[in-house]
Amino acid sequence: MEPFGMELPRFLQWTDRFVYERDVTPLSGWFAPWVTVTCYFVGLRILQWRMKDRKAMEFPRLLFLHNIVLSAASSVVFAFMAYILWMKHSIRGYGLREMICGVQMHEEGGSLKLAYYINYWFKYYELLDTILLVLRKKPVMFLHEYHHAATLVLTWSQLREHSTVQWMPIGINLFVHIVMYYYYAVSAVGIRVWWKKYLTTLQILQFVVDVVACSYAYAIFIANGMSYAACYGTQVGAVTGILILTSYLILFIQFYFRTYGKAPKRGAKQD
C-alpha cells in the first residue's frame, strides 16, 4: 500500500525510497557539521587577515549567479515540500496537531526527509556567502556568522533527532530564502528594491512563528508525561531547536532596531 493510500506520482515513488540513517547517511554524523563550523570560523579569520592589505575583489556576475541559484533551488525544494504537505493534509486528513507532532510525519515515506536533507546540504553551500563578503572586504557582522554556523548545526540536529515539527521552520526558511537571495542577486547587478526593510521584518516574523510552533510541540510533549506518542521527537531536538530559534529572534530584532529604528538626523538626506 502506498503511504498516502493511493498510487503516487512516479517521482514521489522514487523520492519516497530515501532513508535517512544516523551516522550512515553522508554528513549525518557528528564530525561533518562540527568540523565544518570550526573550519568556517578559523578560515574566516585567516581570510580576513590575508585580505587586510589587499584590494577588495569585485565579481558582480558571480554574486548574481550564486544568489540566483540559491533562490531558484530554494523555490524547487519549497514547492516539493508544499506538495508533500498538501498531500498529507488533504488526502490523509491530518490536522495541524498531527502534522506538528504525529509520528506518521516521520514514518510515512522518505520524500519529506529528502527535502530536509537537501535543505541541510544547502547550509554547507551557503557558507560561501561569508567568504564572498570577506573577499569583497565587506563588514561581517556577528549575526551573519552565527546565523550561518548555527543553522547548519540546527538542520543537522533536527534530522538526527527526528523532529516532526521541523517542516515548519524549514518551509518558512525556504520561502524567506527565495525572496532574500533574489534580493541579493538583483542588488549584485545594481538593481535597487524598495522593500529591503520588509525583508528583515519577514525574517523576524519567520522566527516568531518558528519559536511558537516548536514551543507548542514541546509543550504537548511535556504535558503528556514526556510521551513520544503525544509528540514525536526528542528532548535534545526540541531544546536545541527552541534555543537556537529564540536566539535568532532576539538577534534579528536587535539588528532591525539598530538599522531601521533610529530617526534620521535633522536635515539628513534620505534615500
PDB file of C-alpha atoms in Angstrom, residues 83-271:
ATOM      1  CA  TYR A  83       3.186  19.385  -2.376  1.00  0.00           C
ATOM      2  CA  ILE A  84       4.052  16.647   0.138  1.00  0.00           C
ATOM      3  CA  LEU A  85       2.434  18.585   2.999  1.00  0.00           C
ATOM      4  CA  TRP A  86      -0.662  19.243   0.906  1.00  0.00           C
ATOM      5  CA  MET A  87      -0.995  15.503   0.265  1.00  0.00           C
ATOM      6  CA  LYS A  88      -0.667  14.729   3.979  1.00  0.00           C
ATOM      7  CA  HIS A  89      -3.300  17.328   4.855  1.00  0.00           C
ATOM      8  CA  SER A  90      -5.852  16.940   2.065  1.00  0.00           C
ATOM      9  CA  ILE A  91      -5.533  13.232   1.256  1.00  0.00           C
ATOM     10  CA  ARG A  92      -4.623  11.759   4.634  1.00  0.00           C
ATOM     11  CA  GLY A  93      -6.714  14.308   6.518  1.00  0.00           C
ATOM     12  CA  TYR A  94      -4.033  15.326   9.004  1.00  0.00           C
ATOM     13  CA  GLY A  95      -4.781  18.428  11.042  1.00  0.00           C
ATOM     14  CA  LEU A  96      -2.205  20.907  12.308  1.00  0.00           C
ATOM     15  CA  ARG A  97      -1.527  18.984  15.529  1.00  0.00           C
ATOM     16  CA  GLU A  98      -0.938  15.707  13.672  1.00  0.00           C
ATOM     17  CA  MET A  99       1.372  17.476  11.238  1.00  0.00           C
ATOM     18  CA  ILE A 100       3.358  19.095  14.050  1.00  0.00           C
ATOM     19  CA  CYS A 101       3.506  16.128  16.435  1.00  0.00           C
ATOM     20  CA  GLY A 102       2.361  12.956  14.691  1.00  0.00           C
ATOM     21  CA  VAL A 103       4.856  10.108  14.317  1.00  0.00           C
ATOM     22  CA  GLN A 104       3.419   9.496  10.841  1.00  0.00           C
ATOM     23  CA  MET A 105       5.162  12.673   9.684  1.00  0.00           C
ATOM     24  CA  HIS A 106       8.427  10.840  10.352  1.00  0.00           C
ATOM     25  CA  GLU A 107       7.494   7.309   9.342  1.00  0.00           C
ATOM     26  CA  GLU A 108       5.474   7.755   6.139  1.00  0.00           C
ATOM     27  CA  GLY A 109       7.783   7.596   3.155  1.00  0.00           C
ATOM     28  CA  GLY A 110      11.086   9.343   2.644  1.00  0.00           C
ATOM     29  CA  SER A 111      10.096  12.314   0.483  1.00  0.00           C
ATOM     30  CA  LEU A 112       9.784  14.820   3.314  1.00  0.00           C
ATOM     31  CA  LYS A 113      13.044  13.646   4.886  1.00  0.00           C
ATOM     32  CA  LEU A 114      14.719  14.009   1.493  1.00  0.00           C
ATOM     33  CA  ALA A 115      13.597  17.653   1.389  1.00  0.00           C
ATOM     34  CA  TYR A 116      15.009  18.174   4.896  1.00  0.00           C
ATOM     35  CA  TYR A 117      18.267  16.525   3.844  1.00  0.00           C
ATOM     36  CA  ILE A 118      18.656  18.632   0.696  1.00  0.00           C
ATOM     37  CA  ASN A 119      17.971  21.739   2.774  1.00  0.00           C
ATOM     38  CA  TYR A 120      20.714  20.595   5.178  1.00  0.00           C
ATOM     39  CA  TRP A 121      23.162  20.329   2.265  1.00  0.00           C
ATOM     40  CA  PHE A 122      22.225  23.875   1.248  1.00  0.00           C
ATOM     41  CA  LYS A 123      23.620  25.096   4.579  1.00  0.00           C
ATOM     42  CA  TYR A 124      27.122  23.974   3.611  1.00  0.00           C
ATOM     43  CA  TYR A 125      26.940  25.820   0.311  1.00  0.00           C
ATOM     44  CA  GLU A 126      25.508  28.933   1.978  1.00  0.00           C
ATOM     45  CA  LEU A 127      28.726  29.313   3.985  1.00  0.00           C
ATOM     46  CA  LEU A 128      30.125  30.676   0.728  1.00  0.00           C
ATOM     47  CA  ASP A 129      28.033  33.814   1.401  1.00  0.00           C
ATOM     48  CA  THR A 130      30.504  34.866   4.080  1.00  0.00           C
ATOM     49  CA  ILE A 131      33.597  34.058   2.027  1.00  0.00           C
ATOM     50  CA  LEU A 132      32.300  36.274  -0.782  1.00  0.00           C
ATOM     51  CA  LEU A 133      31.717  39.088   1.717  1.00  0.00           C
ATOM     52  CA  VAL A 134      35.281  38.842   3.032  1.00  0.00           C
ATOM     53  CA  LEU A 135      36.777  38.775  -0.477  1.00  0.00           C
ATOM     54  CA  ARG A 136      34.883  41.993  -1.209  1.00  0.00           C
ATOM     55  CA  LYS A 137      36.123  43.433   2.124  1.00  0.00           C
ATOM     56  CA  LYS A 138      32.576  43.972   3.340  1.00  0.00           C
ATOM     57  CA  PRO A 139      31.914  44.002   7.103  1.00  0.00           C
ATOM     58  CA  VAL A 140      30.842  40.633   8.500  1.00  0.00           C
ATOM     59  CA  MET A 141      28.511  41.003  11.480  1.00  0.00           C
ATOM     60  CA  PHE A 142      28.346  38.512  14.335  1.00  0.00           C
ATOM     61  CA  LEU A 143      24.699  37.913  13.384  1.00  0.00           C
ATOM     62  CA  HIS A 144      25.739  36.809   9.895  1.00  0.00           C
ATOM     63  CA  GLU A 145      28.458  34.389  11.065  1.00  0.00           C
ATOM     64  CA  TYR A 146      26.417  32.995  13.937  1.00  0.00           C
ATOM     65  CA  HIS A 147      23.298  32.516  11.824  1.00  0.00           C
ATOM     66  CA  HIS A 148      25.125  30.603   9.084  1.00  0.00           C
ATOM     67  CA  ALA A 149      27.003  28.352  11.511  1.00  0.00           C
ATOM     68  CA  ALA A 150      24.097  27.728  13.886  1.00  0.00           C
ATOM     69  CA  THR A 151      21.660  26.958  11.057  1.00  0.00           C
ATOM     70  CA  LEU A 152      23.966  24.239   9.767  1.00  0.00           C
ATOM     71  CA  VAL A 153      24.036  22.691  13.257  1.00  0.00           C
ATOM     72  CA  LEU A 154      20.280  23.192  13.666  1.00  0.00           C
ATOM     73  CA  THR A 155      19.298  21.432  10.430  1.00  0.00           C
ATOM     74  CA  TRP A 156      21.697  18.583  11.224  1.00  0.00           C
ATOM     75  CA  SER A 157      20.358  18.138  14.777  1.00  0.00           C
ATOM     76  CA  GLN A 158      16.699  18.173  13.747  1.00  0.00           C
ATOM     77  CA  LEU A 159      17.327  15.472  11.152  1.00  0.00           C
ATOM     78  CA  ARG A 160      19.156  13.312  13.705  1.00  0.00           C
ATOM     79  CA  GLU A 161      16.502  13.822  16.380  1.00  0.00           C
ATOM     80  CA  HIS A 162      13.565  13.148  14.018  1.00  0.00           C
ATOM     81  CA  SER A 163      11.734  16.356  14.963  1.00  0.00           C
ATOM     82  CA  THR A 164       8.327  16.161  13.309  1.00  0.00           C
ATOM     83  CA  VAL A 165       7.758  19.924  13.582  1.00  0.00           C
ATOM     84  CA  GLN A 166      10.865  20.753  11.539  1.00  0.00           C
ATOM     85  CA  TRP A 167       8.865  21.035   8.313  1.00  0.00           C
ATOM     86  CA  MET A 168       7.532  24.378   9.526  1.00  0.00           C
ATOM     87  CA  PRO A 169      10.850  26.176  10.235  1.00  0.00           C
ATOM     88  CA  ILE A 170      12.386  24.634   7.118  1.00  0.00           C
ATOM     89  CA  GLY A 171       9.437  25.527   4.885  1.00  0.00           C
ATOM     90  CA  ILE A 172       9.263  29.113   6.113  1.00  0.00           C
ATOM     91  CA  ASN A 173      13.043  29.465   5.860  1.00  0.00           C
ATOM     92  CA  LEU A 174      12.992  28.247   2.259  1.00  0.00           C
ATOM     93  CA  PHE A 175      10.310  30.806   1.400  1.00  0.00           C
ATOM     94  CA  VAL A 176      12.317  33.596   3.048  1.00  0.00           C
ATOM     95  CA  HIS A 177      15.423  32.476   1.158  1.00  0.00           C
ATOM     96  CA  ILE A 178      13.578  32.632  -2.157  1.00  0.00           C
ATOM     97  CA  VAL A 179      12.967  36.326  -1.508  1.00  0.00           C
ATOM     98  CA  MET A 180      16.252  37.073   0.267  1.00  0.00           C
ATOM     99  CA  TYR A 181      18.589  35.546  -2.305  1.00  0.00           C
ATOM    100  CA  TYR A 182      16.594  37.142  -5.115  1.00  0.00           C
ATOM    101  CA  TYR A 183      17.189  40.486  -3.405  1.00  0.00           C
ATOM    102  CA  TYR A 184      20.924  39.761  -3.118  1.00  0.00           C
ATOM    103  CA  ALA A 185      21.049  38.680  -6.780  1.00  0.00           C
ATOM    104  CA  VAL A 186      19.464  41.839  -8.175  1.00  0.00           C
ATOM    105  CA  SER A 187      21.466  44.022  -5.773  1.00  0.00           C
ATOM    106  CA  ALA A 188      24.671  42.444  -7.099  1.00  0.00           C
ATOM    107  CA  VAL A 189      23.951  43.837 -10.560  1.00  0.00           C
ATOM    108  CA  GLY A 190      22.965  47.279  -9.312  1.00  0.00           C
ATOM    109  CA  ILE A 191      19.179  46.961  -9.161  1.00  0.00           C
ATOM    110  CA  ARG A 192      17.715  48.639  -6.080  1.00  0.00           C
ATOM    111  CA  VAL A 193      14.476  47.481  -4.483  1.00  0.00           C
ATOM    112  CA  TRP A 194      12.185  49.445  -2.185  1.00  0.00           C
ATOM    113  CA  TRP A 195      11.286  46.534   0.082  1.00  0.00           C
ATOM    114  CA  LYS A 196      14.679  45.819   1.697  1.00  0.00           C
ATOM    115  CA  LYS A 197      13.404  46.910   5.129  1.00  0.00           C
ATOM    116  CA  TYR A 198      10.489  44.490   4.915  1.00  0.00           C
ATOM    117  CA  LEU A 199      12.843  41.593   4.262  1.00  0.00           C
ATOM    118  CA  THR A 200      14.181  41.924   7.823  1.00  0.00           C
ATOM    119  CA  THR A 201      10.584  42.149   9.081  1.00  0.00           C
ATOM    120  CA  LEU A 202       9.802  38.919   7.213  1.00  0.00           C
ATOM    121  CA  GLN A 203      12.789  37.224   8.847  1.00  0.00           C
ATOM    122  CA  ILE A 204      11.633  38.318  12.306  1.00  0.00           C
ATOM    123  CA  LEU A 205       8.102  37.011  11.637  1.00  0.00           C
ATOM    124  CA  GLN A 206       9.682  33.755  10.488  1.00  0.00           C
ATOM    125  CA  PHE A 207      11.380  33.220  13.836  1.00  0.00           C
ATOM    126  CA  VAL A 208       8.283  34.220  15.817  1.00  0.00           C
ATOM    127  CA  VAL A 209       6.280  31.503  14.035  1.00  0.00           C
ATOM    128  CA  ASP A 210       9.144  29.015  14.403  1.00  0.00           C
ATOM    129  CA  VAL A 211       9.519  29.560  18.157  1.00  0.00           C
ATOM    130  CA  VAL A 212       5.753  29.354  18.723  1.00  0.00           C
ATOM    131  CA  ALA A 213       5.431  26.133  16.689  1.00  0.00           C
ATOM    132  CA  CYS A 214       8.404  24.417  18.352  1.00  0.00           C
ATOM    133  CA  SER A 215       7.329  25.537  21.834  1.00  0.00           C
ATOM    134  CA  TYR A 216       3.802  24.254  21.143  1.00  0.00           C
ATOM    135  CA  ALA A 217       5.182  20.850  20.144  1.00  0.00           C
ATOM    136  CA  TYR A 218       7.422  20.680  23.217  1.00  0.00           C
ATOM    137  CA  ALA A 219       4.547  21.759  25.493  1.00  0.00           C
ATOM    138  CA  ILE A 220       2.415  18.886  24.186  1.00  0.00           C
ATOM    139  CA  PHE A 221       5.317  16.509  24.820  1.00  0.00           C
ATOM    140  CA  ILE A 222       5.762  17.747  28.425  1.00  0.00           C
ATOM    141  CA  ALA A 223       2.018  17.921  29.173  1.00  0.00           C
ATOM    142  CA  ASN A 224       1.630  14.265  28.208  1.00  0.00           C
ATOM    143  CA  GLY A 225       4.313  12.989  30.546  1.00  0.00           C
ATOM    144  CA  MET A 226       7.146  13.294  28.007  1.00  0.00           C
ATOM    145  CA  SER A 227       5.425  10.744  25.803  1.00  0.00           C
ATOM    146  CA  TYR A 228       6.823  10.350  22.298  1.00  0.00           C
ATOM    147  CA  ALA A 229       3.405   9.074  21.278  1.00  0.00           C
ATOM    148  CA  ALA A 230       1.954  12.525  22.074  1.00  0.00           C
ATOM    149  CA  CYS A 231       4.602  14.450  20.151  1.00  0.00           C
ATOM    150  CA  TYR A 232       7.302  12.552  18.308  1.00  0.00           C
ATOM    151  CA  GLY A 233      10.910  13.681  18.564  1.00  0.00           C
ATOM    152  CA  THR A 234      13.464  14.003  21.344  1.00  0.00           C
ATOM    153  CA  GLN A 235      14.145  16.458  24.148  1.00  0.00           C
ATOM    154  CA  VAL A 236      17.564  17.165  22.649  1.00  0.00           C
ATOM    155  CA  GLY A 237      15.982  18.124  19.335  1.00  0.00           C
ATOM    156  CA  ALA A 238      13.268  20.227  20.972  1.00  0.00           C
ATOM    157  CA  VAL A 239      15.544  22.166  23.316  1.00  0.00           C
ATOM    158  CA  THR A 240      18.213  22.696  20.643  1.00  0.00           C
ATOM    159  CA  GLY A 241      15.631  23.976  18.179  1.00  0.00           C
ATOM    160  CA  ILE A 242      13.893  26.321  20.622  1.00  0.00           C
ATOM    161  CA  LEU A 243      17.157  27.793  21.948  1.00  0.00           C
ATOM    162  CA  ILE A 244      18.693  28.444  18.530  1.00  0.00           C
ATOM    163  CA  LEU A 245      15.491  29.848  17.023  1.00  0.00           C
ATOM    164  CA  THR A 246      14.926  32.094  20.053  1.00  0.00           C
ATOM    165  CA  SER A 247      18.488  33.406  19.748  1.00  0.00           C
ATOM    166  CA  TYR A 248      17.804  34.221  16.081  1.00  0.00           C
ATOM    167  CA  LEU A 249      14.653  36.107  17.031  1.00  0.00           C
ATOM    168  CA  ILE A 250      16.473  38.225  19.621  1.00  0.00           C
ATOM    169  CA  LEU A 251      19.427  38.972  17.327  1.00  0.00           C
ATOM    170  CA  PHE A 252      17.263  39.908  14.338  1.00  0.00           C
ATOM    171  CA  ILE A 253      15.087  42.212  16.441  1.00  0.00           C
ATOM    172  CA  GLN A 254      18.241  43.917  17.735  1.00  0.00           C
ATOM    173  CA  PHE A 255      19.518  44.248  14.154  1.00  0.00           C
ATOM    174  CA  TYR A 256      16.207  45.708  12.992  1.00  0.00           C
ATOM    175  CA  PHE A 257      16.168  48.440  15.630  1.00  0.00           C
ATOM    176  CA  ARG A 258      19.858  49.242  15.134  1.00  0.00           C
ATOM    177  CA  THR A 259      19.349  49.536  11.378  1.00  0.00           C
ATOM    178  CA  TYR A 260      15.863  50.993  10.990  1.00  0.00           C
ATOM    179  CA  GLY A 261      14.834  52.133  14.466  1.00  0.00           C
ATOM    180  CA  LYS A 262      16.799  55.353  14.602  1.00  0.00           C
ATOM    181  CA  ALA A 263      15.124  58.504  13.374  1.00  0.00           C
ATOM    182  CA  PRO A 264      17.164  60.325  10.707  1.00  0.00           C
ATOM    183  CA  LYS A 265      19.053  63.416  11.842  1.00  0.00           C
ATOM    184  CA  ARG A 266      17.558  66.776  11.027  1.00  0.00           C
ATOM    185  CA  GLY A 267      18.475  67.839   7.546  1.00  0.00           C
ATOM    186  CA  ALA A 268      19.987  64.462   6.721  1.00  0.00           C
ATOM    187  CA  LYS A 269      19.454  63.227   3.192  1.00  0.00           C
ATOM    188  CA  GLN A 270      17.220  60.142   2.940  1.00  0.00           C
ATOM    189  CA  ASP A 271      17.097  57.567   0.152  1.00  0.00           C
TER     190      ASP A 271
END
